[in-house]
Coordinates of C-alpha atoms in Angstrom, one line a residue:
X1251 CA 169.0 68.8 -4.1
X1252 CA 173.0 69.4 -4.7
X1253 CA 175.6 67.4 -5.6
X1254 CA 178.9 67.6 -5.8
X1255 CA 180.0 66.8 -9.5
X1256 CA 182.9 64.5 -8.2
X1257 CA 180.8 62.2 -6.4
X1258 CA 177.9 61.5 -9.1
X1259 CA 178.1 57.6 -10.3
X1260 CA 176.7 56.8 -14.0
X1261 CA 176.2 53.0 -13.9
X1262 CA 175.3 51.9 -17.9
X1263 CA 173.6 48.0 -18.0
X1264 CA 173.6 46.7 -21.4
X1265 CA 172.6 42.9 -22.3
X1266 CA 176.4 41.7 -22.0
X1267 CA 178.5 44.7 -20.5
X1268 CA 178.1 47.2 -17.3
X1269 CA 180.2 50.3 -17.4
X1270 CA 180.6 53.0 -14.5
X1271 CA 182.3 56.2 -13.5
X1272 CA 182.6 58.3 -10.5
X1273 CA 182.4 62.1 -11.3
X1274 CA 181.5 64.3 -13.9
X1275 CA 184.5 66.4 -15.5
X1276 CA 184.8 69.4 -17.3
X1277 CA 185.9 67.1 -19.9
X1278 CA 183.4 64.2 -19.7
X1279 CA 185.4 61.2 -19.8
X1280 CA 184.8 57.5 -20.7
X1281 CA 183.8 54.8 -18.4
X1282 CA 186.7 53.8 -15.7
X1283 CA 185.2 50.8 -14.9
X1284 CA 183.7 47.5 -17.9
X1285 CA 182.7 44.3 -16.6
X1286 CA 181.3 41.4 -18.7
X1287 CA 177.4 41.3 -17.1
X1288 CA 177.7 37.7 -16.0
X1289 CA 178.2 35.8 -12.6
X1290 CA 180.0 32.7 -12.0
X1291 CA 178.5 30.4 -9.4
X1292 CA 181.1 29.2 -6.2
X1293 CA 178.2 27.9 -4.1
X1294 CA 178.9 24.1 -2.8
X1295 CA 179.2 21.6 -6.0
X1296 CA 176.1 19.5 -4.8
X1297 CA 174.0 22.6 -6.0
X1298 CA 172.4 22.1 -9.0
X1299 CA 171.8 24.9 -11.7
X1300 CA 168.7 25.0 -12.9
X1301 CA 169.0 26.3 -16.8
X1302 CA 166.1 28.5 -17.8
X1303 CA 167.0 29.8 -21.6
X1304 CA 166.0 26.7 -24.1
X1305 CA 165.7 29.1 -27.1
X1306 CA 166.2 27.7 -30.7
X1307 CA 168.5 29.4 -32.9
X1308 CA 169.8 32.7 -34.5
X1309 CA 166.0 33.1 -35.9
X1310 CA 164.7 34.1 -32.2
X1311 CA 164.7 37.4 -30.4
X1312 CA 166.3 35.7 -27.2
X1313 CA 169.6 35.1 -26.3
X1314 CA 171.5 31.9 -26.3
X1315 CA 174.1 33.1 -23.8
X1316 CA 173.6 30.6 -20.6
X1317 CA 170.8 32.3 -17.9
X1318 CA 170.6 30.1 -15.1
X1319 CA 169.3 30.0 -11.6
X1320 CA 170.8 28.7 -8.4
X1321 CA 168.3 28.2 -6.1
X1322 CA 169.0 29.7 -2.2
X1323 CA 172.1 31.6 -3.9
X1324 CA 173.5 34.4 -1.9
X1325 CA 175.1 37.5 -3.8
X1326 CA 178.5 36.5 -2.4
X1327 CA 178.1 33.1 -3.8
X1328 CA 178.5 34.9 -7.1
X1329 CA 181.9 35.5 -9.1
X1330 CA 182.2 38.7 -10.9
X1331 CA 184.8 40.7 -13.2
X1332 CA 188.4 39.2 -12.2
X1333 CA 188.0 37.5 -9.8
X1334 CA 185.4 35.4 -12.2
X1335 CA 188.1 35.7 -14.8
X1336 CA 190.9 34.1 -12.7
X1337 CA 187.9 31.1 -11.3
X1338 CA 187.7 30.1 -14.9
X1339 CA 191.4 30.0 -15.7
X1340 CA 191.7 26.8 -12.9
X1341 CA 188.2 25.3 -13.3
X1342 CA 186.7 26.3 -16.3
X1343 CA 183.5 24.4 -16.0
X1344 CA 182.1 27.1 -13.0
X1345 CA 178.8 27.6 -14.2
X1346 CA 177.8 30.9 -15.9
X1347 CA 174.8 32.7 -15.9
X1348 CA 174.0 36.4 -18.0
X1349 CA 171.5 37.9 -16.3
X1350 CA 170.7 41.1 -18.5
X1351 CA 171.2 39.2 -22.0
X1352 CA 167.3 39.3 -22.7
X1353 CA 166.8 42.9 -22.4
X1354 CA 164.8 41.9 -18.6
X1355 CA 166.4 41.3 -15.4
X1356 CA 166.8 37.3 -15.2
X1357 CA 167.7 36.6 -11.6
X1358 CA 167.6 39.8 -9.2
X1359 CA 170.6 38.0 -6.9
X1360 CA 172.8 38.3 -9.7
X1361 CA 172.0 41.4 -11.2
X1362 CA 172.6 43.1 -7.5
X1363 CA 176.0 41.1 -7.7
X1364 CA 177.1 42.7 -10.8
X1365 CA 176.3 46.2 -9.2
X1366 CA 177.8 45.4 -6.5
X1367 CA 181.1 44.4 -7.6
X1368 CA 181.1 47.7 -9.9
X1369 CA 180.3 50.2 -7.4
X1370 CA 182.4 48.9 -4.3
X1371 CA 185.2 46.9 -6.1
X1372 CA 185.3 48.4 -9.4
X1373 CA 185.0 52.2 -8.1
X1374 CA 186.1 51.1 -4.5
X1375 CA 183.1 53.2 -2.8
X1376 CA 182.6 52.3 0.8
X1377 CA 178.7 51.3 1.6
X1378 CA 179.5 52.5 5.3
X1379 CA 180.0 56.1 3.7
X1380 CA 178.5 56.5 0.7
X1381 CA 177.5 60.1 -0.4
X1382 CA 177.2 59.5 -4.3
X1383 CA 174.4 59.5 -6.1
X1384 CA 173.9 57.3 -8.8
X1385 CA 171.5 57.5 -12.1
X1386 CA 171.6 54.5 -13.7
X1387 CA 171.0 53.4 -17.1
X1388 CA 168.5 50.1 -18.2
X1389 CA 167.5 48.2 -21.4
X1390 CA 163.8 49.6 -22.5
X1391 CA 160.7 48.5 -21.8
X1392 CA 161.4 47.2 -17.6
X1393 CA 158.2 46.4 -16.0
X1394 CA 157.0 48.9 -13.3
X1395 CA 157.9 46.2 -10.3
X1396 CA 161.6 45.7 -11.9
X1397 CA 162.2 49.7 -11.7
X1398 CA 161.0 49.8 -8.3
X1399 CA 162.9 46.8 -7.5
X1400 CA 165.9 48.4 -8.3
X1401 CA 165.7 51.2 -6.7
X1402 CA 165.1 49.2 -3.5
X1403 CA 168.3 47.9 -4.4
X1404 CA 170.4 50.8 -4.7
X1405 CA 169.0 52.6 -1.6
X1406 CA 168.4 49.5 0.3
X1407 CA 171.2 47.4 -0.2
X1408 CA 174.2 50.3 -1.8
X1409 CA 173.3 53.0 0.5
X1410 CA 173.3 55.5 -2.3
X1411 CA 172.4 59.1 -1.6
X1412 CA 170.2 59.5 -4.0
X1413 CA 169.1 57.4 -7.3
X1414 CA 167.7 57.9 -10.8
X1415 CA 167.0 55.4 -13.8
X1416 CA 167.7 56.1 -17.4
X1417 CA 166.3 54.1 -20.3
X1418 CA 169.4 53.7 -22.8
X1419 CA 167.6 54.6 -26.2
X1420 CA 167.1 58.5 -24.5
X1421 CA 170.6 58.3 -22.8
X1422 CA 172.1 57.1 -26.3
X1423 CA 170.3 59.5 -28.6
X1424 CA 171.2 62.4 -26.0
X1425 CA 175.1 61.7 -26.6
X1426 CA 174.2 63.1 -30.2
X1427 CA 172.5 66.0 -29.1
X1428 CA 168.9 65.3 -31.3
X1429 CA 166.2 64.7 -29.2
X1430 CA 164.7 62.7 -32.3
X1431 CA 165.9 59.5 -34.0
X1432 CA 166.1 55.7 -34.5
X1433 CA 168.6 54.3 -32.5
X1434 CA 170.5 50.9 -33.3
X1435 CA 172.2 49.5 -31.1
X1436 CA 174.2 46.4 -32.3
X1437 CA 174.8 44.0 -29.3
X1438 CA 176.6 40.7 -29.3
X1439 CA 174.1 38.7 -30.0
X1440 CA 170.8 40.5 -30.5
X1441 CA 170.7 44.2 -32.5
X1442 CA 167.8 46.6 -30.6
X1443 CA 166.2 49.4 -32.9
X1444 CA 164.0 52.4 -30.8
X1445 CA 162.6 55.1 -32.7
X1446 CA 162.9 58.1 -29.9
X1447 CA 160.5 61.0 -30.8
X1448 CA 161.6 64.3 -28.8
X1449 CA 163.8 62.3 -26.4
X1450 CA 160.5 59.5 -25.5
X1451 CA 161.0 56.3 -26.9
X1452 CA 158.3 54.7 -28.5
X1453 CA 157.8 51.4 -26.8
X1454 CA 154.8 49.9 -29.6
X1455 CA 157.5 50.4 -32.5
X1456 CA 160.7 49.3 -30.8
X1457 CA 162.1 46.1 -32.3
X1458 CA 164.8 43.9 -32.6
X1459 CA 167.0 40.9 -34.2
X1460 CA 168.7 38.1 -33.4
X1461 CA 171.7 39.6 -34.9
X1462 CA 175.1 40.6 -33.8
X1463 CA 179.0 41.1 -33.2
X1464 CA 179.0 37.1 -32.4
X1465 CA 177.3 36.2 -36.0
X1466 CA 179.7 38.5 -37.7
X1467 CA 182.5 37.4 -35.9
X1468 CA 181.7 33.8 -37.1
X1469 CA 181.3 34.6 -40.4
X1470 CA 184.7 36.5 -40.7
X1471 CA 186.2 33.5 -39.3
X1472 CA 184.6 31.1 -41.7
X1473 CA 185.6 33.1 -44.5
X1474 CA 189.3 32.9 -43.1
X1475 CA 189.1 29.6 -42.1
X1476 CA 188.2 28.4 -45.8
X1477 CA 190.7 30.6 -47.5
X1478 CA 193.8 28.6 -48.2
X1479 CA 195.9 30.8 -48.9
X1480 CA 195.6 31.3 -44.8
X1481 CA 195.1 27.9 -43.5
X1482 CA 194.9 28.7 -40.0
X1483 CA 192.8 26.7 -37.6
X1484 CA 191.6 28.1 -34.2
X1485 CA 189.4 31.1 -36.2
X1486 CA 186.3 29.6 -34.5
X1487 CA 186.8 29.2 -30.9
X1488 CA 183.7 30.1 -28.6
X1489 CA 186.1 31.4 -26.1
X1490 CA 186.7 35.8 -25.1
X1491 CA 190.2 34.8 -26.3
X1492 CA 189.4 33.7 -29.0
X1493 CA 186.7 36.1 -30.0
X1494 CA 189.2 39.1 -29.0
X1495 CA 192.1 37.6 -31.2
X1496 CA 189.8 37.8 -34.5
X1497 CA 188.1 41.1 -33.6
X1498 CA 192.0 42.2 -34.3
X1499 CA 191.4 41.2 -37.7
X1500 CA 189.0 43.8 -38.6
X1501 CA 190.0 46.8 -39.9
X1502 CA 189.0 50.5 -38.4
X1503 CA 188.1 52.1 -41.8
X1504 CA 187.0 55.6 -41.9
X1505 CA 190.3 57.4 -40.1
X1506 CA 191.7 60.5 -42.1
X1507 CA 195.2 60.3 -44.2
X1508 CA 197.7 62.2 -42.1
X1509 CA 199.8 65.0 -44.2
X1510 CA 202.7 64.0 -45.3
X1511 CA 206.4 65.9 -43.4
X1512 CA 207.1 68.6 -45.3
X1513 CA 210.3 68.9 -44.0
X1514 CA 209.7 71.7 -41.1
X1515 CA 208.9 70.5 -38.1
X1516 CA 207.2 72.9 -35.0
X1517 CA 208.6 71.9 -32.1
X1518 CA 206.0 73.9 -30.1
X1519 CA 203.2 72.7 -31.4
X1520 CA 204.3 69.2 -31.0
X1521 CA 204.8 69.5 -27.9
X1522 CA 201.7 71.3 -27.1
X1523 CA 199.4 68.5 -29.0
X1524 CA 201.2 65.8 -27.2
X1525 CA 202.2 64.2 -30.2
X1526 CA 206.3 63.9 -29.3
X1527 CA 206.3 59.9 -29.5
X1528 CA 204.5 60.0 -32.8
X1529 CA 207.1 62.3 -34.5
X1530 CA 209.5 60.1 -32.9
X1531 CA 208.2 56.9 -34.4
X1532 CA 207.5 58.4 -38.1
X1533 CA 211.3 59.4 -38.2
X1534 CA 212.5 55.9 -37.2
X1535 CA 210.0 54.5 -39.9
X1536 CA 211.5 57.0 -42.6
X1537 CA 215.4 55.9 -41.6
X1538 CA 213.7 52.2 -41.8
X1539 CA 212.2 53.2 -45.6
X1540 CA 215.4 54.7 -46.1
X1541 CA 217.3 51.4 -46.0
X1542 CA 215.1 49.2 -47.2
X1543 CA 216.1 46.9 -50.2
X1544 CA 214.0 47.5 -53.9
X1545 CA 212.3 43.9 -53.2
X1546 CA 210.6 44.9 -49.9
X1547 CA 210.0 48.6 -51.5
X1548 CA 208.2 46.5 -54.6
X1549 CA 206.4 44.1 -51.9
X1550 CA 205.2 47.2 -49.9
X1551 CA 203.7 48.7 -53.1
X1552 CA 201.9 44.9 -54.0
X1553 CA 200.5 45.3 -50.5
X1554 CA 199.0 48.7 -50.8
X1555 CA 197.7 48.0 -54.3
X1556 CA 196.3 44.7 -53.2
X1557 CA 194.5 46.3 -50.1
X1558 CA 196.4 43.7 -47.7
X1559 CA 197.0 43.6 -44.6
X1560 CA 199.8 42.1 -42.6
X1561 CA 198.9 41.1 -38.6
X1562 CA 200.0 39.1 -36.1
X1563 CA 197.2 36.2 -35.3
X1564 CA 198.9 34.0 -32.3
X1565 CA 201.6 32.7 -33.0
X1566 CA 201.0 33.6 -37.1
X1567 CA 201.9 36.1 -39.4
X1568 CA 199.4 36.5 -41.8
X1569 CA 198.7 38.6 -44.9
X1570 CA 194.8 39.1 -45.2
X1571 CA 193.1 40.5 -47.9
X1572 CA 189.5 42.2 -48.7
X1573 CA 188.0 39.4 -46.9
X1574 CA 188.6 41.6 -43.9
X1575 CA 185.9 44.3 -44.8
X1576 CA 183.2 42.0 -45.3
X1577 CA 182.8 41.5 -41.0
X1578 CA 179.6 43.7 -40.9
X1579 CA 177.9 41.7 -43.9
X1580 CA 175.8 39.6 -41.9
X1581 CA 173.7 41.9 -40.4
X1582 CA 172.4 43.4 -44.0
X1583 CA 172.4 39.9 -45.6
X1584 CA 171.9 37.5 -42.9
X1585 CA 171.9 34.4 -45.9
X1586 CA 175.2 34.5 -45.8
X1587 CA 175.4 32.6 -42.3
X1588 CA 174.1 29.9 -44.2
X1589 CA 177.3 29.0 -45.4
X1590 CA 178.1 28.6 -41.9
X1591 CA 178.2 25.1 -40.6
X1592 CA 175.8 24.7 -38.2
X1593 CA 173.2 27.2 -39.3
X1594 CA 172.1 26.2 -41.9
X1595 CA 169.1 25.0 -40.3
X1596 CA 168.2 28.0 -38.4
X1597 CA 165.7 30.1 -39.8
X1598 CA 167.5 33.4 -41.3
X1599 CA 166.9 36.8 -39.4
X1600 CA 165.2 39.7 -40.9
X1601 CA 168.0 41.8 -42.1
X1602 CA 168.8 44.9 -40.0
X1603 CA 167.6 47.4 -42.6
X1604 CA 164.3 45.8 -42.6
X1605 CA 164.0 45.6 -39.0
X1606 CA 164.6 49.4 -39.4
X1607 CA 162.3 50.5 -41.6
X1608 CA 159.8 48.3 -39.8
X1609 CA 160.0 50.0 -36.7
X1610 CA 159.7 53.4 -37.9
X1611 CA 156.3 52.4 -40.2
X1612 CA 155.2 51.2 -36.9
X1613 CA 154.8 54.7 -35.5
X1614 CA 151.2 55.9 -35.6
X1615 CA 151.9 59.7 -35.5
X1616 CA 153.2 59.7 -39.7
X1617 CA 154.6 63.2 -39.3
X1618 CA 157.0 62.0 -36.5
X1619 CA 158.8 59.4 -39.0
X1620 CA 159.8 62.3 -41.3
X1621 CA 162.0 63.5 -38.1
X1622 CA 162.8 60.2 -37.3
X1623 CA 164.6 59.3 -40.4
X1624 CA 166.4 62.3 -40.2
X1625 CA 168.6 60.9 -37.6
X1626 CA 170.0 57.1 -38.1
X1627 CA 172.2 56.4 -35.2
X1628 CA 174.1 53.2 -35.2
X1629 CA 175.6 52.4 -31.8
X1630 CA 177.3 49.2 -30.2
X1631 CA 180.4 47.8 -29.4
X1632 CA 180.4 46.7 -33.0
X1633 CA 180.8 50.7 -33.7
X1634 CA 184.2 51.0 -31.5
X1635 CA 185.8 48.9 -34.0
X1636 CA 184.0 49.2 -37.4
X1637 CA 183.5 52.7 -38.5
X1638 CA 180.9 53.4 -41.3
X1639 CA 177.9 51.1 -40.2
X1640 CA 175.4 54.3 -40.2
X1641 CA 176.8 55.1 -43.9
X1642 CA 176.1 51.3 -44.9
X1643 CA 172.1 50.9 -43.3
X1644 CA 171.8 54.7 -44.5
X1645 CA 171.8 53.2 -48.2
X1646 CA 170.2 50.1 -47.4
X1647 CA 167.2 51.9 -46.1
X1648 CA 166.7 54.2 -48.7
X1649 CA 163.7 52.6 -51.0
X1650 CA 162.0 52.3 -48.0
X1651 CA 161.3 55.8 -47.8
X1652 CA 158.6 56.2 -50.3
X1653 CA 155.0 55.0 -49.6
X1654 CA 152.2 56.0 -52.0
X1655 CA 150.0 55.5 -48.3
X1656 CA 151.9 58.9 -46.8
X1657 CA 150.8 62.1 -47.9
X1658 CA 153.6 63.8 -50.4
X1659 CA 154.2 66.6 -47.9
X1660 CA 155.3 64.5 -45.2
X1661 CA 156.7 62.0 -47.0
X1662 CA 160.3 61.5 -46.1
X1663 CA 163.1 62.3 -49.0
X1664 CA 166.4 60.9 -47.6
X1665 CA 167.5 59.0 -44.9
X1666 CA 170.5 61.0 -42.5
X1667 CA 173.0 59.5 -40.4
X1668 CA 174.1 61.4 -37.0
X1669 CA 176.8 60.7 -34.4
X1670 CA 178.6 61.6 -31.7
X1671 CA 179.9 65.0 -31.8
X1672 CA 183.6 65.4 -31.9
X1673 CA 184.1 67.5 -29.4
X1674 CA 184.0 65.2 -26.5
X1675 CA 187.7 64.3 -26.5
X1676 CA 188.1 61.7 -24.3
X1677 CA 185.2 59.5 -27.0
X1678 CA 186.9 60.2 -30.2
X1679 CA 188.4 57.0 -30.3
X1680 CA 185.6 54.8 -29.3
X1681 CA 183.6 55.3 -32.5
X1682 CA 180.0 55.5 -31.5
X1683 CA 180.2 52.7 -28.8
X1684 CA 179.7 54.3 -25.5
X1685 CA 176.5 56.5 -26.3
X1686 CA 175.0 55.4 -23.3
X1687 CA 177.3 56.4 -20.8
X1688 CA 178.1 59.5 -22.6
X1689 CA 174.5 60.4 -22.5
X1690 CA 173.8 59.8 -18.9
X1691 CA 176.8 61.6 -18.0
X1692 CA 175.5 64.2 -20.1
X1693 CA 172.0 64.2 -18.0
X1694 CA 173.5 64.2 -14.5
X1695 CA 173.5 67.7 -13.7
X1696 CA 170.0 68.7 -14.9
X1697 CA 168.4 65.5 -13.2
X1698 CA 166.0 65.0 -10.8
X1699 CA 167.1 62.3 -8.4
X1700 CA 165.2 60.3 -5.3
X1701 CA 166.7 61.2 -1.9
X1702 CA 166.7 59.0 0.2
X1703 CA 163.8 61.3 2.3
X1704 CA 161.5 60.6 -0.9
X1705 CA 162.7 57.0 -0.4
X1706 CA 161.4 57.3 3.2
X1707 CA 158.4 58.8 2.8
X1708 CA 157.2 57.2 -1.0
X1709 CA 159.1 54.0 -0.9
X1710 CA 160.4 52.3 -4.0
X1711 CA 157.7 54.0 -6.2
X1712 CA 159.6 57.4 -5.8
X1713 CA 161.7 56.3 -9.0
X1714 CA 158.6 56.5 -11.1
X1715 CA 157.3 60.1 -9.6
X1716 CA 160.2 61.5 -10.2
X1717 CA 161.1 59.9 -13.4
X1718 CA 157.5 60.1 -15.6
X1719 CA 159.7 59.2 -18.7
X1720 CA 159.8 55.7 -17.3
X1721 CA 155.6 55.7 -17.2

């Protein structure tokens, strides 16, 4: 079965975010389409939601985003993307429901919304004439009955040509090219960790914590909300806005110095790397240098010694300090949220490096954890803006190596971090973040799809015949 490479779709489905493209390039390129995996409900106001997630706090596995079902619900009663964005900007008490944020499928109306809006708005395919195939990638560990259930979806209700599902652990350890490792992926609210042995996931050892971007976030604002030499308030609003405005704050460590102008500028190869405007505004900055009074030279200097950092926060200009680093604390010492109003009676997590380490001693096979913690791959949206977070578990993880119960042998002797290669272009600047995508995209040409004859003839159980990874 053939496709054309320009009409394959690669649909990722994470807990909080779906991501899609249309066509593989000889460059493979990032995602084209992200939507926030979450429905607003527009049905009449005498409908009453029916809110299904009661979990306690930060110590559970689940989700405290809002999962709710409307009962009789259509999939065009839903909101999705902008045009749920724009409902909520004139009545922001729409009711919102996240229908992935457990890992499962919550409410199968609302899932097919969110696919819906991606394929036909998002990447404007038209159902009438829809010759793309799409693969697909899901949280691990789906039930049999939810596969199948989405593949009736996309060939029953998308029209797709043909149709394949992914789990993301093997799509995200494929983007680093080692069939073998533990994959991390730090969420928003809960952190997954699958060991993946010769690109199979292990199901028994998988794990995960009630850890993420949102507790880190809140604990970077409580730091900054408490230091008085800021005094800002507004650091701990709830809202996208407000969690966007203090992801800002967070530096992007880990980037190499550039050389300093020698004096001799190449033209040519300027030019040729595209780097015109940058030349440009490293002149203007030198001319700016240039001028500049011995009191803001001296200041400049107290800055860089100091390790501050001078942004723009709303409507204030403030100078921030080493408080800044300490965003990804929380996840190796999750005490600290203590400090935090409002958790201090939660139970605390297990930290991530524990979680870790438990997940690979939970592996029955001992020789395949030697290979396993070979290759520590942190992934997330956390990654896209903090670089480093495989070189901080990587030393946290490290006196968990040794066990006098594992043969000397086999016994592991250091822990490794991988990534992303950086030859895909078009991901350098994402940091590790969209391993998913990457890797599906990565998968589409070799890949065994359903057509939609197997459809006819096999029904929705075709996805697991011709995907036995999924068994």
């Amino acid at each position: 079965m053939g496709f054309r490479d320009n009409a394959i779709v690669v649909i990722e489905t994470s807990r909080t975010v779906v991501r899609a493209g249309l066509g593989l390039h000889e460059l493979l390129k990032t995602p084209t389409v992200e939507v926030l995996a979450r429905v607003g409900y527009r049905g009449s106001s005498t409908s009453t939601a029916i809110n299904d997630n009661t979990h306690p706090g930060p110590s559970s596995t689940t989700t405290t985003l809002p999962q709710k079902s409307f009962p009789g619900a259509a999939v065009n009663d839903f909101l999705v993307g902008s045009s749920l964005d724009d409902a909520l900007a004139s009545d922001p008490d729409i009711p919102i429901s996240w229908p992935f944020a457990d890992g499962d499928v919550f409410d199968w109306t609302q899932a097919e919304a969110i696919w819906k809006h991606t394929l036909f708005k998002g990447i404007q395919l038209r159902r009438a004439q829809m010759e793309s195939p799409a693969l697909l990638s899901v949280p691990l560990g789906l039930s049999r009955d939810s596969l199948e259930r989405i593949c009736q979806i996309f060939f029953e209700r998308f029209n797709v040509a043909a149709f394949s599902i992914i789990e993301r652990p093997i799509s995200q350890i494929l983007a680093t090219t080692s069939p073998s490792g533990v994959v991390v992926d730090i969420g928003s609210e809960i952190t997954d960790v699958t060991p993946v042995y010769d690109v199979y996931p292990n199901n028994d050892a998988a794990g995960k914590v009630r850890l993420g971007i949102r507790d880190c976030e809140n604990y970077l604002a409580h730091i900054l909300r408490t230091n008085q030499s800021i005094g800002v308030a507004g650091f701990g609003g709830d809202s996208e806005e407000d969690r966007s405005a203090r992801l800002e704050l967070v530096p992007s460590t880990g980037e190499a110095a550039q050389p300093e102008d020698e004096g001799v500028t190449d033209i040519a190869a300027i030019v040729m790397a595209g780097k015109e405007k940058a030349v440009i505004e490293a002149a203007s900055r030198k001319k700016q240098n240039a001028r500049a009074t011995a009191a803001d030279l001296a200041r400049a200097k107290e800055i860089e010694a100091l390790d501050l950092l001078t942004v723009q926060f709303r409507e204030h200009t403030l100078t921030l300090g080493k408080e800044r680093h300490r965003f990804h604390e929380p996840l190796f010492d999750p005490s600290l949220l203590n400090s935090i109003p409002g958790y201090e009676e939660n139970e605390v997590p297990t930290p991530l490096q524990d979680v870790v380490a438990q997940s690979i001693r939970s592996i029955v096979d001992i020789s395949q954890r030697q290979h396993i913690w070979q290759a520590l791959f942190v992934t997330g949206d956390a990654t896209k803006t903090i670089q480093g977070l495989g070189i901080a578990l990587q030393s946290r993880v490290q006196h968990h190596l040794t066990s006098e119960h594992i043969p000397t042998e086999i016994q592991p002797k250091v822990a490794k971090v991988i990534n992303m290669p950086d030859y895909y272009a078009e991901y350098s600047k994402t940091g590790d973040a969209f391993a998913a995508f990457l890797g599906s995209s990565i998968t589409c040409k070799g890949r065994t799809y359903v057509s939609k004859a197997d459809y006819s003839s096999m029904g929705p159980r075709s996805v697991l015949v011709f995907s036995p990874a999924l068994l």
